[in-house]
Amino acid sequence: MLEELAAQAFRSIGAEHERVDTSRHPTMHKTKTIDYIILLEGDVTLLLDDDEVKLQPFDVVVQRGTNHAWINNGSEPALLIAVLIDANIKE
């Protein structure tokens, strides 16, 4: 059920092509951008293909074209700020 909800969510924003390998988690996705993300509030884990990183408020993540998902571990919404820059990543 979560797989279909994730597929539908990505489809609704025209991003179904970003879901390349969802074997670890249904919301895993990979973008062709350099991402700068700051966790402002909440309890979030960045899930990667072979690792996971538990974030604390004001942690900064810089990633370039990695397959990833964001997991909210808390009972409240998390607040993140993100800047995504086209990385012109070649497949």
Coordinates of C-alpha atoms in Angstrom, one line a residue:
M1 CA 0.0 0.0 0.0
L2 CA 2.8 2.5 0.9
E3 CA 4.4 1.7 -2.5
E4 CA 1.3 2.7 -4.4
L5 CA 0.8 5.8 -2.3
A6 CA 4.5 6.8 -3.0
A7 CA 4.1 6.1 -6.7
Q8 CA 0.9 8.2 -6.8
A9 CA 2.5 11.1 -4.9
F10 CA 5.5 11.2 -7.3
R11 CA 3.2 10.9 -10.3
S12 CA 1.0 13.8 -9.1
I13 CA 4.0 16.2 -9.2
G14 CA 5.4 14.8 -12.5
A15 CA 8.4 13.1 -10.8
E16 CA 7.7 9.4 -11.3
H17 CA 10.9 9.2 -13.4
E18 CA 12.9 10.1 -10.3
R19 CA 12.0 6.8 -8.6
V20 CA 14.8 4.6 -9.9
D21 CA 15.3 2.0 -7.1
T22 CA 12.7 1.8 -4.4
S23 CA 13.8 -1.6 -3.0
R24 CA 14.9 -0.1 0.3
H25 CA 12.0 2.3 0.8
P26 CA 9.0 3.3 -1.4
T27 CA 9.9 7.0 -1.4
M28 CA 13.5 6.5 -2.5
H29 CA 14.3 8.9 -5.4
K30 CA 17.2 10.3 -7.3
T31 CA 17.3 13.8 -8.8
K32 CA 19.8 15.4 -11.2
T33 CA 20.6 18.2 -8.8
I34 CA 23.0 19.3 -6.1
D35 CA 20.8 19.6 -3.0
Y36 CA 21.5 21.8 0.1
I37 CA 19.1 20.8 2.8
I38 CA 18.9 22.1 6.4
L39 CA 16.7 20.5 9.0
L40 CA 15.1 23.3 11.0
E41 CA 12.7 21.4 13.2
G42 CA 11.9 17.7 13.8
D43 CA 13.3 14.3 14.0
V44 CA 14.4 13.2 10.5
T45 CA 16.5 10.4 9.0
L46 CA 18.1 10.6 5.6
L47 CA 17.9 7.1 4.1
L48 CA 20.6 6.3 1.4
D49 CA 21.2 3.1 -0.6
D50 CA 23.7 1.7 1.9
D51 CA 23.5 4.0 4.9
E52 CA 21.2 6.2 7.0
V53 CA 21.9 9.5 8.7
K54 CA 19.9 10.7 11.7
L55 CA 19.6 14.5 11.5
Q56 CA 19.4 17.0 14.3
P57 CA 18.0 20.5 13.9
F58 CA 20.3 22.8 12.0
D59 CA 22.3 19.9 10.4
V60 CA 23.1 20.6 6.8
V61 CA 23.1 17.9 4.0
V62 CA 24.8 18.4 0.7
Q63 CA 24.1 15.7 -1.9
R64 CA 24.6 15.3 -5.6
G65 CA 22.4 12.9 -7.4
T66 CA 22.1 10.3 -4.6
N67 CA 19.2 7.8 -4.3
H68 CA 17.6 8.8 -1.1
A69 CA 14.5 9.2 1.0
W70 CA 13.5 11.4 4.0
I71 CA 11.9 9.6 7.0
N72 CA 10.1 11.7 9.6
N73 CA 10.6 9.8 12.9
G74 CA 8.5 12.1 15.0
S75 CA 4.8 12.5 15.6
E76 CA 4.9 16.2 14.5
P77 CA 5.7 17.5 11.0
A78 CA 9.4 18.2 10.3
L79 CA 10.5 21.5 8.8
L80 CA 13.4 21.5 6.2
I81 CA 14.6 24.1 3.9
A82 CA 16.1 23.0 0.5
V83 CA 17.9 24.6 -2.4
L84 CA 18.2 22.4 -5.4
I85 CA 20.6 23.4 -8.3
D86 CA 20.7 21.7 -11.7
A87 CA 23.8 19.5 -11.6
N88 CA 23.7 18.4 -15.3
I89 CA 24.4 14.9 -14.1
K90 CA 25.0 12.4 -17.0
E91 CA 23.6 8.9 -16.6

